[in-house]
XYZ file of C-alpha atoms in Angstrom:
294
model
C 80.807 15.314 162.948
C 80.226 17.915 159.960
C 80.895 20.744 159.284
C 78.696 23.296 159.469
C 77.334 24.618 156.409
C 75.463 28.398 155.105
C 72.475 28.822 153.550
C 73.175 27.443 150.121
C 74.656 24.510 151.066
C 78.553 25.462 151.162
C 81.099 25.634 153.476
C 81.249 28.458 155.660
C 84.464 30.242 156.077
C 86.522 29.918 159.061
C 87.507 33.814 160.218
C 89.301 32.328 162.828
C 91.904 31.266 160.234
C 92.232 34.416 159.086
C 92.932 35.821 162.101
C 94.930 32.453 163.283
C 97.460 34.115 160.032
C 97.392 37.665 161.337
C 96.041 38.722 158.208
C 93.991 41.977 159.081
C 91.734 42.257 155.914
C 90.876 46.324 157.054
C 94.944 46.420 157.152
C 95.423 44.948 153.616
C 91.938 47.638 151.970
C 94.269 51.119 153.789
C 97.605 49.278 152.144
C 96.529 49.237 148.638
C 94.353 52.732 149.332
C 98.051 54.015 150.445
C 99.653 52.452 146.916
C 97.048 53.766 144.612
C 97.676 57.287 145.972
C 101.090 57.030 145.901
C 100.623 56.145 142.429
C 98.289 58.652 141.236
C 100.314 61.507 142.969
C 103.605 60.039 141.654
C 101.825 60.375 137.879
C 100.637 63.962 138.909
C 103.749 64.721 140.120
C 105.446 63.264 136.389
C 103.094 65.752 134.553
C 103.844 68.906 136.443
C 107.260 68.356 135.978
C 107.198 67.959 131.574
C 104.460 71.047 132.291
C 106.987 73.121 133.938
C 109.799 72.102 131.783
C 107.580 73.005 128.206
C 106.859 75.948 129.595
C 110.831 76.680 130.368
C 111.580 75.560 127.406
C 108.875 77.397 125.101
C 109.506 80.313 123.950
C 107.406 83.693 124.836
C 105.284 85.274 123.135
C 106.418 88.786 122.041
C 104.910 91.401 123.214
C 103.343 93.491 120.232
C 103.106 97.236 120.624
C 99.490 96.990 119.251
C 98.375 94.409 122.165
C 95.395 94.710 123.555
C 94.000 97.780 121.262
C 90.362 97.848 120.726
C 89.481 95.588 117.196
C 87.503 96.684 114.879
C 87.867 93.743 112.615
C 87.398 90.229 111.534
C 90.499 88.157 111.140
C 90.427 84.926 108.636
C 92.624 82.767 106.988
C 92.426 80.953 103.976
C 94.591 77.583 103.844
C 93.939 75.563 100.810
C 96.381 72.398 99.026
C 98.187 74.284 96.401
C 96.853 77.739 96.811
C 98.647 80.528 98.011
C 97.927 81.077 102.124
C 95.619 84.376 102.417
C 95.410 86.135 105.956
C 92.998 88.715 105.842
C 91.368 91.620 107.887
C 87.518 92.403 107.084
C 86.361 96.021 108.077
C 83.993 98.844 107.589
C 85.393 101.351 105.262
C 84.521 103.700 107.713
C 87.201 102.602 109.838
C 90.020 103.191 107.636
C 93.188 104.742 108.309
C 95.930 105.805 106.036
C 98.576 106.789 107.776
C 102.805 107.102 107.239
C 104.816 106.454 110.001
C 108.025 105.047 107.976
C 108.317 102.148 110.108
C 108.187 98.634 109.737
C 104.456 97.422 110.268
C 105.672 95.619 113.649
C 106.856 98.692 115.112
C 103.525 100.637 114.683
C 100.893 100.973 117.333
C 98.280 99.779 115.173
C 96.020 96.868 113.184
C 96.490 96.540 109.302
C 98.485 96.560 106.423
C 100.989 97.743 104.490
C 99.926 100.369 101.788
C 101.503 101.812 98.069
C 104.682 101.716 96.637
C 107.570 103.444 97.666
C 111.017 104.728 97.418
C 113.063 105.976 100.273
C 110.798 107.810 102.359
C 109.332 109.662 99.191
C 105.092 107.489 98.753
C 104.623 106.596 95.097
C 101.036 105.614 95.498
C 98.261 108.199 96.323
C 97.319 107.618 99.848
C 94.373 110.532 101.213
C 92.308 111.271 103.570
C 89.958 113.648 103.825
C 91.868 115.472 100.525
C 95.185 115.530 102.565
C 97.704 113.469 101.627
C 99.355 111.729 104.487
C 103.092 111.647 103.897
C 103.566 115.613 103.103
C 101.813 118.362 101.374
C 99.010 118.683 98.671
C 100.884 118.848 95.440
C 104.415 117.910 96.674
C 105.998 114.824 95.502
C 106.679 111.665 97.406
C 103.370 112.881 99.689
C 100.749 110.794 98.466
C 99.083 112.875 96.367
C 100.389 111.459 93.412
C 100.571 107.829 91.889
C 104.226 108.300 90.776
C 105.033 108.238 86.747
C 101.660 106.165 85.420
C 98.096 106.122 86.200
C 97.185 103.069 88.013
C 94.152 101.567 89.797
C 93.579 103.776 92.988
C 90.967 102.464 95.638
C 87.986 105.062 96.862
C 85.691 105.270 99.435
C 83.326 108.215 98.730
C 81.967 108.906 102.607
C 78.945 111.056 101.449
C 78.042 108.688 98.231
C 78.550 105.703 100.031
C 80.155 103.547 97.315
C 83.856 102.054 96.512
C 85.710 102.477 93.390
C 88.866 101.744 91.238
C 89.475 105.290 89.556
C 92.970 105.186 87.318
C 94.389 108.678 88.243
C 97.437 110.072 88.652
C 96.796 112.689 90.995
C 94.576 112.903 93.505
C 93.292 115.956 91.607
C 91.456 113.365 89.417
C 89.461 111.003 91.807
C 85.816 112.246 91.476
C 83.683 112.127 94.838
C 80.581 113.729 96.229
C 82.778 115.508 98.760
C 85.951 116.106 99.210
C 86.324 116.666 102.632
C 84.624 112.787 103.384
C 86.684 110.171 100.806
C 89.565 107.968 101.102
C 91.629 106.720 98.625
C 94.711 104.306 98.150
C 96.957 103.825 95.177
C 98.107 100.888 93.993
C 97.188 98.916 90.572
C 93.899 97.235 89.322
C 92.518 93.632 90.061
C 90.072 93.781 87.702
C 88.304 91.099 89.306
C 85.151 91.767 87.037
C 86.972 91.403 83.926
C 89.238 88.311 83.011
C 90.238 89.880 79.201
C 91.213 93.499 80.835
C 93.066 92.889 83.854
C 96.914 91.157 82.361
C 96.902 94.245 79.763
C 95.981 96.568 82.816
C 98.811 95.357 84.859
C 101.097 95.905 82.083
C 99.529 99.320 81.340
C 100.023 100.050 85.207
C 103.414 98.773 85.743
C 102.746 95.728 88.221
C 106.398 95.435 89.878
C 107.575 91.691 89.031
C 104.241 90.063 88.278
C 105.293 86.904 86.671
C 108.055 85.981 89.567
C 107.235 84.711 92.564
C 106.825 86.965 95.224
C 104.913 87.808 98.269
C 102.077 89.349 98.110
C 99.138 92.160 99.293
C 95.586 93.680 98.250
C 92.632 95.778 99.139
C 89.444 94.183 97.953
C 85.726 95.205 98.304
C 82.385 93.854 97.177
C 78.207 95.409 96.755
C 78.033 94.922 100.549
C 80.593 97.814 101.645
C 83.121 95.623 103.059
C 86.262 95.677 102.720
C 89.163 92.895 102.635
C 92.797 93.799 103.559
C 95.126 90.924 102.216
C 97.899 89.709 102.579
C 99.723 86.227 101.285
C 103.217 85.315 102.691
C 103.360 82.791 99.987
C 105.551 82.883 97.159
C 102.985 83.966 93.942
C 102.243 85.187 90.796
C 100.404 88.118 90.549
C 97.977 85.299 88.634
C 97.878 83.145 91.208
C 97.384 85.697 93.684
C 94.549 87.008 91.747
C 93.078 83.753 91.217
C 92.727 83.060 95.231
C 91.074 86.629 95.950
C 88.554 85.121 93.241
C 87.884 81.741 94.868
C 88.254 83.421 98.497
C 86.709 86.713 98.930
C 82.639 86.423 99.233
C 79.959 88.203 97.451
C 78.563 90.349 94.301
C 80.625 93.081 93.033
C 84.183 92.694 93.759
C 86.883 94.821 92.831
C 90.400 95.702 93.880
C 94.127 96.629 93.974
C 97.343 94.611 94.200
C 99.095 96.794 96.681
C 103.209 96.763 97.292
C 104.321 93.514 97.664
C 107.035 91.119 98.638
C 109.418 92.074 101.499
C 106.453 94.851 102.135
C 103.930 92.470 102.264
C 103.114 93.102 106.530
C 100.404 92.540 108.602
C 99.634 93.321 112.086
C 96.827 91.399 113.324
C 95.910 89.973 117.190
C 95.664 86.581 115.429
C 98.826 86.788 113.059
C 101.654 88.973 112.732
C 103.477 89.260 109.148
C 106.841 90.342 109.079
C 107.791 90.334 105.014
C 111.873 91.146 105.139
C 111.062 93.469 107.925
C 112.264 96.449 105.492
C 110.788 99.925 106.579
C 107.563 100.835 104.886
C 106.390 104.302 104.189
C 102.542 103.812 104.752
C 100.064 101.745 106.385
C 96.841 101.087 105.929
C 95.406 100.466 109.259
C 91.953 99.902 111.020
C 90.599 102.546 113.736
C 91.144 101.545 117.329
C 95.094 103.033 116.965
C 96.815 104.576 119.508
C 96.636 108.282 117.559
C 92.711 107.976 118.041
């Protein structure tokens, strides 16, 4: 006799084999169900365990004294093959702050950067607000009223006029605004971004601390559009070098500047970034509104 055959022609299985063997084919689907599971929870089980060890391991992030203040800034970085690295803060003039606490930048409640030269606790840069110098009295030395021994590039917002500019004073006496109860200005010594021939005799002329070794370094630059770029570079630099990046990295028509104390002073505080420099004290800051004085 035959056997009996399906539809197409072949044989048909015999399930009474199957279950002849005791081979339950439901039994055999939950068995490898049960082993993928086990599988896939002994992988999820793997990754929460390098998880939670990375995360012992890892250290914390430091709590900044500045954290969480309101920002009135944009943060960017410049990262280029053989340039010198340039963080930067871009911000309204309007929301400048010069202000001496005599502290290392990390220790002050605010955004920004350091500010002028220095010596002890005596500021050898203007730094002004308003017509009030912020480390002492008008007229007194060490306050900020005077850019110490030379005239050198000094940085100017006139609040009434509207307009930036690099006045070479001594004194604060000198800087010509519209009003003197609505200007800032900062000391330091001129980019002379506009002006390729002018700007190595300037530095000389200015006293540029160390400009041919390699140090770190910071700026305050501006352009036609009001803003304004605080700058610093942790890389090792010429004052040339340096100089040459703020050229190739700062946008627009119009720009003009001052290299600002540099090397170990060279700080930032930033949400994004901080800079440390040698962590040396600093006399003055130049920081953005949102601080905790306000």
């Amino acid at each position: 006799m035959s056997e009996p055959k399906n539809d197409s022609g072949s044989e048909r299985p015999d399930l009474g084999e199957s279950r002849k063997s005791g081979v339950d084919p439901d039994q055999t689907r939950r068995r490898r169900t049960r082993l993928r599971l086990t599988i896939g929870l002994a992988v999820l089980l793997v990754a929460a365990c390098i998880a939670a060890v990375w995360l012992l391991l890892s250290p914390p992030k430091q709590t900044e004294v500045f954290d969480r203040l309101p920002k009135r800034y944009e943060y960017l970085e410049v990262k280029q093959p053989q340039q010198p690295e340039l963080y930067m803060l871009v911000a309204s003039p309007e929301d400048i702050r010069l202000r001496a606490d005599r502290l290392p930048l990390r220790q002050i409640p605010a955004y920004g950067i350091n500010g002028g030269f220095f010596y002890g606790n005596d500021l050898l840069s203007i730094a002004v607000m308003n017509d009030k110098p912020v480390n002492g009295e008008r007229g007194a030395y060490g306050s900020g009223w005077f850019n110490a021994k030379y005239a050198r590039g000094t940085l100017v917002w006139d609040g009434t006029d509207r307009k930036f500019s690099v006045q070479v004073v001594s004194s604060a006496d000198e800087i010509r605004v519209e009003d003197r109860g609505r200007y800032w200005a900062q000391g330091g010594v001129s980019l002379n971004l506009s002006d390729e021939a002018a700007w190595r005799t300037s530095i000389v002329e200015q006293h540029l601390p160390f400009a041919d070794e390699l140090r770190m370094r910071s700026a305050l630059v501006y352009n036609d559009e009001g803003r304004l770029w605080l700058i610093v570079s942790p890389t090792l630099v010429t004052a040339a070098d340096f100089r040459a990046a703020l050229l190739e990295s700062v946008p627009g028509s119009g720009r003009e500047g001052i290299f600002l104390d540099g090397d170990g002073s060279s700080q930032m505080n930033a949400e994004e970034r901080v800079l440390t420099g040698d962590e040396r004290m600093v006399v003055q800051m130049i920081s953005v509104a949102g601080d905790s004085r306000e």
